[in-house]
PDB file of C-alpha atoms and ligand atoms in Angstrom:
ATOM      1  CA  MET X   1       9.624 -11.007  24.651  1.00  0.00           C
ATOM      2  CA  THR X   2      10.634  -7.869  25.736  1.00  0.00           C
ATOM      3  CA  ASP X   3       8.015  -5.869  27.881  1.00  0.00           C
ATOM      4  CA  ARG X   4       7.061  -2.583  25.485  1.00  0.00           C
ATOM      5  CA  THR X   5       4.682   0.037  26.457  1.00  0.00           C
ATOM      6  CA  THR X   6       3.415   1.689  23.681  1.00  0.00           C
ATOM      7  CA  ASN X   7       1.758   0.491  21.266  1.00  0.00           C
ATOM      8  CA  ALA X   8       3.424   1.598  17.350  1.00  0.00           C
ATOM      9  CA  ARG X   9       6.012  -1.265  16.393  1.00  0.00           C
ATOM     10  CA  PRO X  10       9.164  -0.222  15.750  1.00  0.00           C
ATOM     11  CA  VAL X  11      10.761  -0.831  12.524  1.00  0.00           C
ATOM     12  CA  LEU X  12      13.918  -2.843  12.226  1.00  0.00           C
ATOM     13  CA  VAL X  13      16.633  -2.283  10.085  1.00  0.00           C
ATOM     14  CA  PHE X  14      20.122  -4.915   9.793  1.00  0.00           C
ATOM     15  CA  ASP X  15      22.761  -4.780   8.538  1.00  0.00           C
ATOM     16  CA  SER X  16      26.352  -6.631   8.857  1.00  0.00           C
ATOM     17  CA  GLY X  17      27.356  -2.876  10.144  1.00  0.00           C
ATOM     18  CA  ILE X  18      26.856   0.247  10.324  1.00  0.00           C
ATOM     19  CA  GLY X  19      26.624   0.414   6.280  1.00  0.00           C
ATOM     20  CA  GLY X  20      22.597  -0.041   7.125  1.00  0.00           C
ATOM     21  CA  LEU X  21      22.958   3.548   9.027  1.00  0.00           C
ATOM     22  CA  THR X  22      22.806   4.918   4.968  1.00  0.00           C
ATOM     23  CA  VAL X  23      19.167   3.368   4.622  1.00  0.00           C
ATOM     24  CA  LEU X  24      18.144   4.389   8.118  1.00  0.00           C
ATOM     25  CA  ARG X  25      19.212   8.121   7.634  1.00  0.00           C
ATOM     26  CA  GLU X  26      16.644   7.795   4.225  1.00  0.00           C
ATOM     27  CA  ALA X  27      13.723   5.622   6.159  1.00  0.00           C
ATOM     28  CA  ARG X  28      13.326   8.308   8.830  1.00  0.00           C
ATOM     29  CA  VAL X  29      13.071  11.417   6.484  1.00  0.00           C
ATOM     30  CA  LEU X  30       9.808   9.542   4.802  1.00  0.00           C
ATOM     31  CA  MET X  31       8.556   8.095   8.150  1.00  0.00           C
ATOM     32  CA  PRO X  32       9.299  10.254  10.696  1.00  0.00           C
ATOM     33  CA  GLU X  33       6.503   9.294  13.271  1.00  0.00           C
ATOM     34  CA  ARG X  34       8.282   5.770  13.492  1.00  0.00           C
ATOM     35  CA  GLY X  35      10.926   4.163  16.208  1.00  0.00           C
ATOM     36  CA  PHE X  36      13.591   2.431  14.440  1.00  0.00           C
ATOM     37  CA  ILE X  37      15.928  -0.289  15.825  1.00  0.00           C
ATOM     38  CA  TYR X  38      19.001  -0.397  13.887  1.00  0.00           C
ATOM     39  CA  ILE X  39      21.447  -4.440  14.416  1.00  0.00           C
ATOM     40  CA  ALA X  40      24.453  -4.698  13.321  1.00  0.00           C
ATOM     41  CA  ASP X  41      25.488  -8.091  12.923  1.00  0.00           C
ATOM     42  CA  ASP X  42      29.089  -7.118  13.615  1.00  0.00           C
ATOM     43  CA  ALA X  43      30.521 -10.524  15.195  1.00  0.00           C
ATOM     44  CA  ALA X  44      30.150 -11.513  11.526  1.00  0.00           C
ATOM     45  CA  PHE X  45      31.489  -8.621   9.934  1.00  0.00           C
ATOM     46  CA  PRO X  46      32.390  -8.442   7.018  1.00  0.00           C
ATOM     47  CA  TYR X  47      29.345 -10.636   5.576  1.00  0.00           C
ATOM     48  CA  GLY X  48      30.577  -9.836   1.892  1.00  0.00           C
ATOM     49  CA  ASN X  49      33.770 -12.993   2.848  1.00  0.00           C
ATOM     50  CA  TRP X  50      31.208 -15.989   3.997  1.00  0.00           C
ATOM     51  CA  GLU X  51      30.504 -19.492   2.591  1.00  0.00           C
ATOM     52  CA  GLU X  52      26.917 -18.935   1.168  1.00  0.00           C
ATOM     53  CA  GLU X  53      25.521 -21.894   3.905  1.00  0.00           C
ATOM     54  CA  PRO X  54      26.206 -21.090   7.354  1.00  0.00           C
ATOM     55  CA  LEU X  55      26.055 -17.446   5.965  1.00  0.00           C
ATOM     56  CA  LYS X  56      22.326 -18.370   5.498  1.00  0.00           C
ATOM     57  CA  GLN X  57      21.598 -20.166   8.298  1.00  0.00           C
ATOM     58  CA  ARG X  58      23.119 -17.779  10.610  1.00  0.00           C
ATOM     59  CA  ILE X  59      21.135 -14.791   9.275  1.00  0.00           C
ATOM     60  CA  LEU X  60      17.884 -17.655   9.544  1.00  0.00           C
ATOM     61  CA  THR X  61      18.669 -18.207  13.139  1.00  0.00           C
ATOM     62  CA  LEU X  62      19.376 -14.501  14.292  1.00  0.00           C
ATOM     63  CA  PHE X  63      16.027 -13.132  12.959  1.00  0.00           C
ATOM     64  CA  ALA X  64      13.984 -16.024  14.548  1.00  0.00           C
ATOM     65  CA  ARG X  65      15.366 -14.505  17.702  1.00  0.00           C
ATOM     66  CA  LEU X  66      14.844 -10.790  16.389  1.00  0.00           C
ATOM     67  CA  LEU X  67      11.278 -11.327  15.489  1.00  0.00           C
ATOM     68  CA  GLU X  68      10.552 -13.171  19.299  1.00  0.00           C
ATOM     69  CA  GLU X  69      12.539 -10.179  20.556  1.00  0.00           C
ATOM     70  CA  TYR X  70      11.359  -7.084  18.873  1.00  0.00           C
ATOM     71  CA  ASP X  71       8.311  -7.934  17.043  1.00  0.00           C
ATOM     72  CA  PRO X  72       8.880  -5.020  14.340  1.00  0.00           C
ATOM     73  CA  GLU X  73       6.140  -3.874  12.360  1.00  0.00           C
ATOM     74  CA  ALA X  74       8.567  -4.424   9.787  1.00  0.00           C
ATOM     75  CA  VAL X  75      12.261  -5.287   8.709  1.00  0.00           C
ATOM     76  CA  ILE X  76      14.368  -3.680   6.512  1.00  0.00           C
ATOM     77  CA  VAL X  77      17.128  -5.282   5.195  1.00  0.00           C
ATOM     78  CA  ALA X  78      19.699  -3.069   4.772  1.00  0.00           C
ATOM     79  CA  CYS X  79      22.575  -5.206   3.323  1.00  0.00           C
ATOM     80  CA  SER X  80      22.576  -6.964  -0.388  1.00  0.00           C
ATOM     81  CA  THR X  81      25.391  -9.216   0.762  1.00  0.00           C
ATOM     82  CA  ALA X  82      22.553 -10.484   3.207  1.00  0.00           C
ATOM     83  CA  PHE X  83      19.244  -9.947   1.216  1.00  0.00           C
ATOM     84  CA  THR X  84      20.518 -11.537  -2.170  1.00  0.00           C
ATOM     85  CA  LEU X  85      21.633 -14.694   0.135  1.00  0.00           C
ATOM     86  CA  ALA X  86      18.934 -15.052   2.415  1.00  0.00           C
ATOM     87  CA  GLY X  87      15.585 -12.743   1.494  1.00  0.00           C
ATOM     88  CA  ALA X  88      13.718 -15.753   0.071  1.00  0.00           C
ATOM     89  CA  ALA X  89      14.146 -18.292   2.910  1.00  0.00           C
ATOM     90  CA  LEU X  90      13.583 -15.304   5.440  1.00  0.00           C
ATOM     91  CA  ARG X  91       9.916 -14.488   3.751  1.00  0.00           C
ATOM     92  CA  GLN X  92       9.415 -18.195   3.708  1.00  0.00           C
ATOM     93  CA  ALA X  93      10.515 -18.853   7.318  1.00  0.00           C
ATOM     94  CA  PHE X  94       8.363 -16.207   8.427  1.00  0.00           C
ATOM     95  CA  PRO X  95       5.265 -15.722   6.542  1.00  0.00           C
ATOM     96  CA  ASP X  96       3.719 -13.303   8.677  1.00  0.00           C
ATOM     97  CA  ARG X  97       6.510 -10.674   8.594  1.00  0.00           C
ATOM     98  CA  ARG X  98       7.072  -8.047   6.330  1.00  0.00           C
ATOM     99  CA  PHE X  99      10.634  -7.874   4.862  1.00  0.00           C
ATOM    100  CA  ILE X 100      11.937  -4.889   2.870  1.00  0.00           C
ATOM    101  CA  GLY X 101      15.132  -6.150   0.806  1.00  0.00           C
ATOM    102  CA  THR X 102      18.307  -4.313  -0.483  1.00  0.00           C
ATOM    103  CA  VAL X 103      19.383  -5.824  -3.658  1.00  0.00           C
ATOM    104  CA  PRO X 104      22.208  -4.576  -6.414  1.00  0.00           C
ATOM    105  CA  ALA X 105      19.890  -1.460  -8.480  1.00  0.00           C
ATOM    106  CA  ILE X 106      20.926  -3.369 -12.058  1.00  0.00           C
ATOM    107  CA  LYS X 107      17.602  -2.385 -13.072  1.00  0.00           C
ATOM    108  CA  PRO X 108      17.558   1.595 -12.730  1.00  0.00           C
ATOM    109  CA  ALA X 109      21.527   1.334 -13.895  1.00  0.00           C
ATOM    110  CA  ALA X 110      20.127  -0.144 -16.889  1.00  0.00           C
ATOM    111  CA  GLU X 111      17.426   2.164 -17.661  1.00  0.00           C
ATOM    112  CA  ARG X 112      19.508   5.445 -17.116  1.00  0.00           C
ATOM    113  CA  THR X 113      22.805   4.249 -18.942  1.00  0.00           C
ATOM    114  CA  ARG X 114      23.548   6.061 -22.098  1.00  0.00           C
ATOM    115  CA  SER X 115      26.869   4.022 -22.547  1.00  0.00           C
ATOM    116  CA  GLY X 116      25.389   0.983 -21.475  1.00  0.00           C
ATOM    117  CA  LEU X 117      28.179   0.563 -19.622  1.00  0.00           C
ATOM    118  CA  ILE X 118      27.605  -0.338 -16.157  1.00  0.00           C
ATOM    119  CA  SER X 119      29.760  -1.246 -13.335  1.00  0.00           C
ATOM    120  CA  VAL X 120      28.229  -3.402  -9.754  1.00  0.00           C
ATOM    121  CA  LEU X 121      30.924  -2.400  -7.372  1.00  0.00           C
ATOM    122  CA  ALA X 122      29.664  -4.641  -4.142  1.00  0.00           C
ATOM    123  CA  THR X 123      31.102  -6.899  -1.915  1.00  0.00           C
ATOM    124  CA  PRO X 124      32.588 -10.156  -3.260  1.00  0.00           C
ATOM    125  CA  GLY X 125      29.263 -12.541  -2.219  1.00  0.00           C
ATOM    126  CA  THR X 126      26.857  -9.916  -3.769  1.00  0.00           C
ATOM    127  CA  VAL X 127      28.687 -10.417  -6.994  1.00  0.00           C
ATOM    128  CA  LYS X 128      28.639 -14.013  -6.909  1.00  0.00           C
ATOM    129  CA  ARG X 129      24.925 -14.774  -5.999  1.00  0.00           C
ATOM    130  CA  ALA X 130      22.862 -16.024  -8.568  1.00  0.00           C
ATOM    131  CA  TYR X 131      20.056 -13.791  -7.436  1.00  0.00           C
ATOM    132  CA  THR X 132      22.915 -11.031  -8.917  1.00  0.00           C
ATOM    133  CA  GLN X 133      22.988 -13.108 -12.434  1.00  0.00           C
ATOM    134  CA  GLU X 134      18.727 -12.623 -12.425  1.00  0.00           C
ATOM    135  CA  LEU X 135      18.579  -9.334 -12.108  1.00  0.00           C
ATOM    136  CA  ILE X 136      21.428  -8.382 -14.840  1.00  0.00           C
ATOM    137  CA  GLN X 137      19.119 -11.367 -17.497  1.00  0.00           C
ATOM    138  CA  SER X 138      15.804  -9.291 -16.312  1.00  0.00           C
ATOM    139  CA  PHE X 139      16.683  -6.180 -16.469  1.00  0.00           C
ATOM    140  CA  ALA X 140      20.090  -5.663 -18.236  1.00  0.00           C
ATOM    141  CA  SER X 141      20.765  -7.985 -21.047  1.00  0.00           C
ATOM    142  CA  GLN X 142      21.032  -4.790 -23.260  1.00  0.00           C
ATOM    143  CA  CYS X 143      23.947  -3.485 -21.556  1.00  0.00           C
ATOM    144  CA  GLN X 144      27.543  -4.920 -20.459  1.00  0.00           C
ATOM    145  CA  VAL X 145      26.971  -4.893 -16.883  1.00  0.00           C
ATOM    146  CA  ASN X 146      30.855  -5.491 -15.052  1.00  0.00           C
ATOM    147  CA  LEU X 147      30.942  -7.297 -11.996  1.00  0.00           C
ATOM    148  CA  VAL X 148      33.259  -5.913  -9.331  1.00  0.00           C
ATOM    149  CA  GLY X 149      33.700  -6.926  -5.913  1.00  0.00           C
ATOM    150  CA  SER X 150      35.314  -5.626  -3.833  1.00  0.00           C
ATOM    151  CA  PRO X 151      37.173  -7.642  -0.431  1.00  0.00           C
ATOM    152  CA  ASN X 152      37.944  -3.991   1.490  1.00  0.00           C
ATOM    153  CA  LEU X 153      35.186  -1.514   0.609  1.00  0.00           C
ATOM    154  CA  ALA X 154      33.009  -2.279   3.901  1.00  0.00           C
ATOM    155  CA  ARG X 155      36.163  -2.316   5.915  1.00  0.00           C
ATOM    156  CA  LEU X 156      37.663   0.757   4.936  1.00  0.00           C
ATOM    157  CA  ALA X 157      33.904   2.726   4.761  1.00  0.00           C
ATOM    158  CA  GLU X 158      33.593   1.474   8.560  1.00  0.00           C
ATOM    159  CA  ALA X 159      36.805   3.202   9.277  1.00  0.00           C
ATOM    160  CA  TYR X 160      36.412   6.152   7.512  1.00  0.00           C
ATOM    161  CA  ILE X 161      32.785   6.310   8.974  1.00  0.00           C
ATOM    162  CA  ARG X 162      34.493   6.383  12.327  1.00  0.00           C
ATOM    163  CA  GLY X 163      36.271   9.005  11.744  1.00  0.00           C
ATOM    164  CA  GLU X 164      39.807   7.027  10.842  1.00  0.00           C
ATOM    165  CA  VAL X 165      42.035   8.767   8.243  1.00  0.00           C
ATOM    166  CA  ILE X 166      42.350   6.374   5.463  1.00  0.00           C
ATOM    167  CA  ASP X 167      44.320   6.174   2.112  1.00  0.00           C
ATOM    168  CA  ASP X 168      42.899   7.429  -1.016  1.00  0.00           C
ATOM    169  CA  ALA X 169      44.852   4.841  -3.088  1.00  0.00           C
ATOM    170  CA  ASP X 170      43.511   1.759  -1.073  1.00  0.00           C
ATOM    171  CA  VAL X 171      40.238   2.975  -1.950  1.00  0.00           C
ATOM    172  CA  LEU X 172      41.533   4.065  -5.926  1.00  0.00           C
ATOM    173  CA  ALA X 173      42.629   0.430  -5.755  1.00  0.00           C
ATOM    174  CA  GLU X 174      39.038  -1.052  -5.027  1.00  0.00           C
ATOM    175  CA  ILE X 175      37.106   1.490  -7.547  1.00  0.00           C
ATOM    176  CA  THR X 176      39.522   1.345 -10.389  1.00  0.00           C
ATOM    177  CA  PRO X 177      38.061  -2.002 -12.509  1.00  0.00           C
ATOM    178  CA  CYS X 178      35.247  -0.465 -12.205  1.00  0.00           C
ATOM    179  CA  PHE X 179      35.976   2.282 -14.641  1.00  0.00           C
ATOM    180  CA  ILE X 180      35.555   0.461 -18.008  1.00  0.00           C
ATOM    181  CA  GLU X 181      36.495   1.898 -21.953  1.00  0.00           C
ATOM    182  CA  LYS X 182      35.517   0.157 -25.019  1.00  0.00           C
ATOM    183  CA  ASP X 183      34.804   1.058 -28.853  1.00  0.00           C
ATOM    184  CA  GLY X 184      35.363   4.318 -27.952  1.00  0.00           C
ATOM    185  CA  ALA X 185      32.400   4.303 -25.222  1.00  0.00           C
ATOM    186  CA  ARG X 186      32.532   4.880 -21.515  1.00  0.00           C
ATOM    187  CA  THR X 187      31.233   3.236 -18.003  1.00  0.00           C
ATOM    188  CA  ASP X 188      28.692   6.105 -17.201  1.00  0.00           C
ATOM    189  CA  ILE X 189      26.789   4.194 -14.137  1.00  0.00           C
ATOM    190  CA  ALA X 190      28.590   2.639 -11.166  1.00  0.00           C
ATOM    191  CA  VAL X 191      26.065   0.861  -8.953  1.00  0.00           C
ATOM    192  CA  LEU X 192      26.552   0.884  -5.155  1.00  0.00           C
ATOM    193  CA  ALA X 193      25.382  -2.252  -4.286  1.00  0.00           C
ATOM    194  CA  CYS X 194      26.572  -2.166  -1.065  1.00  0.00           C
ATOM    195  CA  THR X 195      25.027  -0.252   1.958  1.00  0.00           C
ATOM    196  CA  HIS X 196      28.673   1.012   3.205  1.00  0.00           C
ATOM    197  CA  TYR X 197      29.560   2.165  -0.086  1.00  0.00           C
ATOM    198  CA  PRO X 198      27.599   5.511  -0.260  1.00  0.00           C
ATOM    199  CA  PHE X 199      29.370   7.107   3.106  1.00  0.00           C
ATOM    200  CA  LEU X 200      32.756   6.984   0.700  1.00  0.00           C
ATOM    201  CA  ALA X 201      30.393   8.242  -2.148  1.00  0.00           C
ATOM    202  CA  ASN X 202      32.771  11.550  -2.323  1.00  0.00           C
ATOM    203  CA  ILE X 203      35.948  10.289  -1.776  1.00  0.00           C
ATOM    204  CA  PHE X 204      34.918   7.299  -5.012  1.00  0.00           C
ATOM    205  CA  ARG X 205      33.599  10.494  -6.328  1.00  0.00           C
ATOM    206  CA  LYS X 206      37.083  12.824  -6.131  1.00  0.00           C
ATOM    207  CA  LEU X 207      39.082   9.925  -7.106  1.00  0.00           C
ATOM    208  CA  ALA X 208      37.112   8.846 -10.413  1.00  0.00           C
ATOM    209  CA  PRO X 209      39.231   8.822 -13.530  1.00  0.00           C
ATOM    210  CA  TRP X 210      36.366  10.122 -15.375  1.00  0.00           C
ATOM    211  CA  PRO X 211      32.527  11.108 -13.782  1.00  0.00           C
ATOM    212  CA  VAL X 212      30.191   8.606 -13.508  1.00  0.00           C
ATOM    213  CA  ASP X 213      27.143   8.842 -11.624  1.00  0.00           C
ATOM    214  CA  TRP X 214      27.170   6.528  -8.101  1.00  0.00           C
ATOM    215  CA  LEU X 215      23.687   5.069  -7.822  1.00  0.00           C
ATOM    216  CA  ASP X 216      23.005   4.868  -4.215  1.00  0.00           C
ATOM    217  CA  PRO X 217      18.967   2.565  -3.526  1.00  0.00           C
ATOM    218  CA  ALA X 218      19.361   3.913  -0.225  1.00  0.00           C
ATOM    219  CA  GLU X 219      15.347   6.507  -1.281  1.00  0.00           C
ATOM    220  CA  ALA X 220      14.501   3.868  -3.072  1.00  0.00           C
ATOM    221  CA  ILE X 221      14.386   1.622  -0.270  1.00  0.00           C
ATOM    222  CA  ALA X 222      12.979   3.846   1.869  1.00  0.00           C
ATOM    223  CA  ARG X 223      10.138   4.623  -0.329  1.00  0.00           C
ATOM    224  CA  GLN X 224       9.309   0.845  -0.835  1.00  0.00           C
ATOM    225  CA  ALA X 225       9.153   0.809   3.287  1.00  0.00           C
ATOM    226  CA  ARG X 226       7.342   3.873   3.447  1.00  0.00           C
ATOM    227  CA  ARG X 227       4.620   2.117   1.301  1.00  0.00           C
ATOM    228  CA  LEU X 228       4.181  -1.382   3.307  1.00  0.00           C
ATOM    229  CA  VAL X 229       4.234   0.603   7.185  1.00  0.00           C
ATOM    230  CA  PRO X 230       1.361   2.216   7.787  1.00  0.00           C
ATOM    231  CA  HIS X 231       0.915   5.629   9.342  1.00  0.00           C
ATOM    232  CA  LEU X 232       0.392   5.775  12.854  1.00  0.00           C
ATOM    233  CA  ALA X 233      -2.790   7.709  14.202  1.00  0.00           C
ATOM    234  CA  GLU X 234      -2.370  10.837  15.870  1.00  0.00           C
ATOM    235  CA  GLY X 235      -1.740   9.686  19.744  1.00  0.00           C
ATOM    236  CA  GLU X 236       0.446   6.710  18.828  1.00  0.00           C
ATOM    237  CA  LEU X 237       3.836   6.986  19.636  1.00  0.00           C
ATOM    238  CA  CYS X 238       6.469   4.796  19.269  1.00  0.00           C
ATOM    239  CA  GLU X 239       9.059   6.543  22.060  1.00  0.00           C
ATOM    240  CA  GLU X 240      11.004   3.413  23.591  1.00  0.00           C
ATOM    241  CA  TYR X 241      12.634   2.816  20.480  1.00  0.00           C
ATOM    242  CA  ASP X 242      15.578   4.228  18.394  1.00  0.00           C
ATOM    243  CA  PHE X 243      18.475   1.928  19.741  1.00  0.00           C
ATOM    244  CA  ALA X 244      20.866   0.013  18.350  1.00  0.00           C
ATOM    245  CA  VAL X 245      22.146  -3.427  19.023  1.00  0.00           C
ATOM    246  CA  PHE X 246      25.428  -4.705  18.043  1.00  0.00           C
ATOM    247  CA  THR X 247      26.030  -8.241  18.415  1.00  0.00           C
ATOM    248  CA  SER X 248      29.256  -8.081  19.733  1.00  0.00           C
ATOM    249  CA  GLY X 249      28.080  -6.426  22.412  1.00  0.00           C
ATOM    250  CA  GLN X 250      31.348  -5.003  22.243  1.00  0.00           C
ATOM    251  CA  PRO X 251      30.883  -1.583  20.308  1.00  0.00           C
ATOM    252  CA  VAL X 252      33.913   0.427  20.214  1.00  0.00           C
ATOM    253  CA  PHE X 253      33.777   4.118  21.634  1.00  0.00           C
ATOM    254  CA  SER X 254      33.796   5.736  18.034  1.00  0.00           C
ATOM    255  CA  THR X 255      30.745   3.551  17.770  1.00  0.00           C
ATOM    256  CA  HIS X 256      28.725   5.026  20.049  1.00  0.00           C
ATOM    257  CA  ARG X 257      29.341   8.309  19.290  1.00  0.00           C
ATOM    258  CA  LEU X 258      28.721   7.889  15.480  1.00  0.00           C
ATOM    259  CA  MET X 259      25.310   5.764  17.088  1.00  0.00           C
ATOM    260  CA  GLN X 260      24.754   8.771  18.781  1.00  0.00           C
ATOM    261  CA  GLY X 261      25.291  10.802  16.072  1.00  0.00           C
ATOM    262  CA  PHE X 262      22.149   9.342  14.327  1.00  0.00           C
ATOM    263  CA  GLY X 263      19.819   9.375  17.099  1.00  0.00           C
ATOM    264  CA  LEU X 264      20.557   6.069  18.261  1.00  0.00           C
ATOM    265  CA  ARG X 265      21.826   4.502  22.060  1.00  0.00           C
ATOM    266  CA  ILE X 266      23.139   1.310  21.961  1.00  0.00           C
ATOM    267  CA  GLU X 267      21.432  -1.403  24.046  1.00  0.00           C
ATOM    268  CA  ALA X 268      23.053  -4.321  25.381  1.00  0.00           C
ATOM    269  CA  GLY X 269      21.428  -7.610  24.059  1.00  0.00           C
ATOM    270  CA  LEU X 270      21.893 -11.018  21.268  1.00  0.00           C
ATOM    271  CA  HIS X 271      25.610 -11.543  23.318  1.00  0.00           C
ATOM    272  CA  ALA X 272      24.969 -15.010  21.449  1.00  0.00           C
ATOM    273  CA  PHE X 273      25.964 -14.205  18.398  1.00  0.00           C
ATOM    274  CA  SER X 274      29.073 -12.739  19.301  1.00  0.00           C
ATOM    275  CA  GLU X 275      31.090 -16.870  19.519  1.00  0.00           C
TER     276      GLU X 275
HETATM  277  N1  LIG I   1      26.573  -3.962   3.466  1.00  0.00           N
HETATM  278  C1  LIG I   1      26.807  -4.926   3.422  1.00  0.00           C
HETATM  279  C2  LIG I   1      25.786  -5.274   2.205  1.00  0.00           C
HETATM  280  O1  LIG I   1      24.964  -4.015   1.904  1.00  0.00           O
HETATM  281  C3  LIG I   1      27.871  -5.593   3.327  1.00  0.00           C
HETATM  282  C4  LIG I   1      29.085  -5.237   4.061  1.00  0.00           C
HETATM  283  C5  LIG I   1      29.567  -7.139   4.674  1.00  0.00           C
HETATM  284  O2  LIG I   1      30.424  -7.575   3.935  1.00  0.00           O
HETATM  285  O3  LIG I   1      28.885  -7.071   5.782  1.00  0.00           O
HETATM  286  O4  LIG I   1      26.280  -5.631   1.149  1.00  0.00           O
END
């Protein structure tokens, strides 16, 4: 295990790419005294297109390594595609660890909708998950839930947040299936069920054929993390942390700049996962 001189352990935030930063920024607000390690499994991005079994195995193997290496106080799995697939297996494999998960915000959407028409915008992986079906059956059986699996939005969000120009028409093509009119009623809530998508929320609002509530779960995830992560005693510090590791080992310049904007330096590591 890496030698760390601080006594306070960090919070690890995990995603396939940069989407987990939408959760990290909320977590920092609620846990300002904590240090963070951001892990992006960019060597395997996008997770949304993977078959379930190999992806689950990859995530379990990667976490065995991460937990050993960084010994975090808690792990925020800031990725619906990963957590809906491997959340239960992670908790089973590492029962002494605290995991805070990300799941499609179907329950709050069902509580808030007035029209009863909800859309869930997610990766193709997340819309296929048994977990997502269970959420609908448990919490939204009285609603009509429209699952929209987007093949390209996570990639578009990565490009956009790194400063590249993206085409409105490409974004519109991905979000158009979210908008349904039926018997005089219209979709009034669209769940942002991939942590990459809040980066594009303003573009979604601009392009939407009518206004809907775009539900971003980041704050709720951060609140749950705050409940589970103990407050530090005065004098306890987490100084050495606040860094990011990319499994590709080769983040491009714009990624360095982006991470700096989130107060994270990039550290080397985890090269075995870049194959
Ligand atoms: N950010 C991930 C999520 O919340 C998905 C992106 C990907 O396809 O890798 O589902």
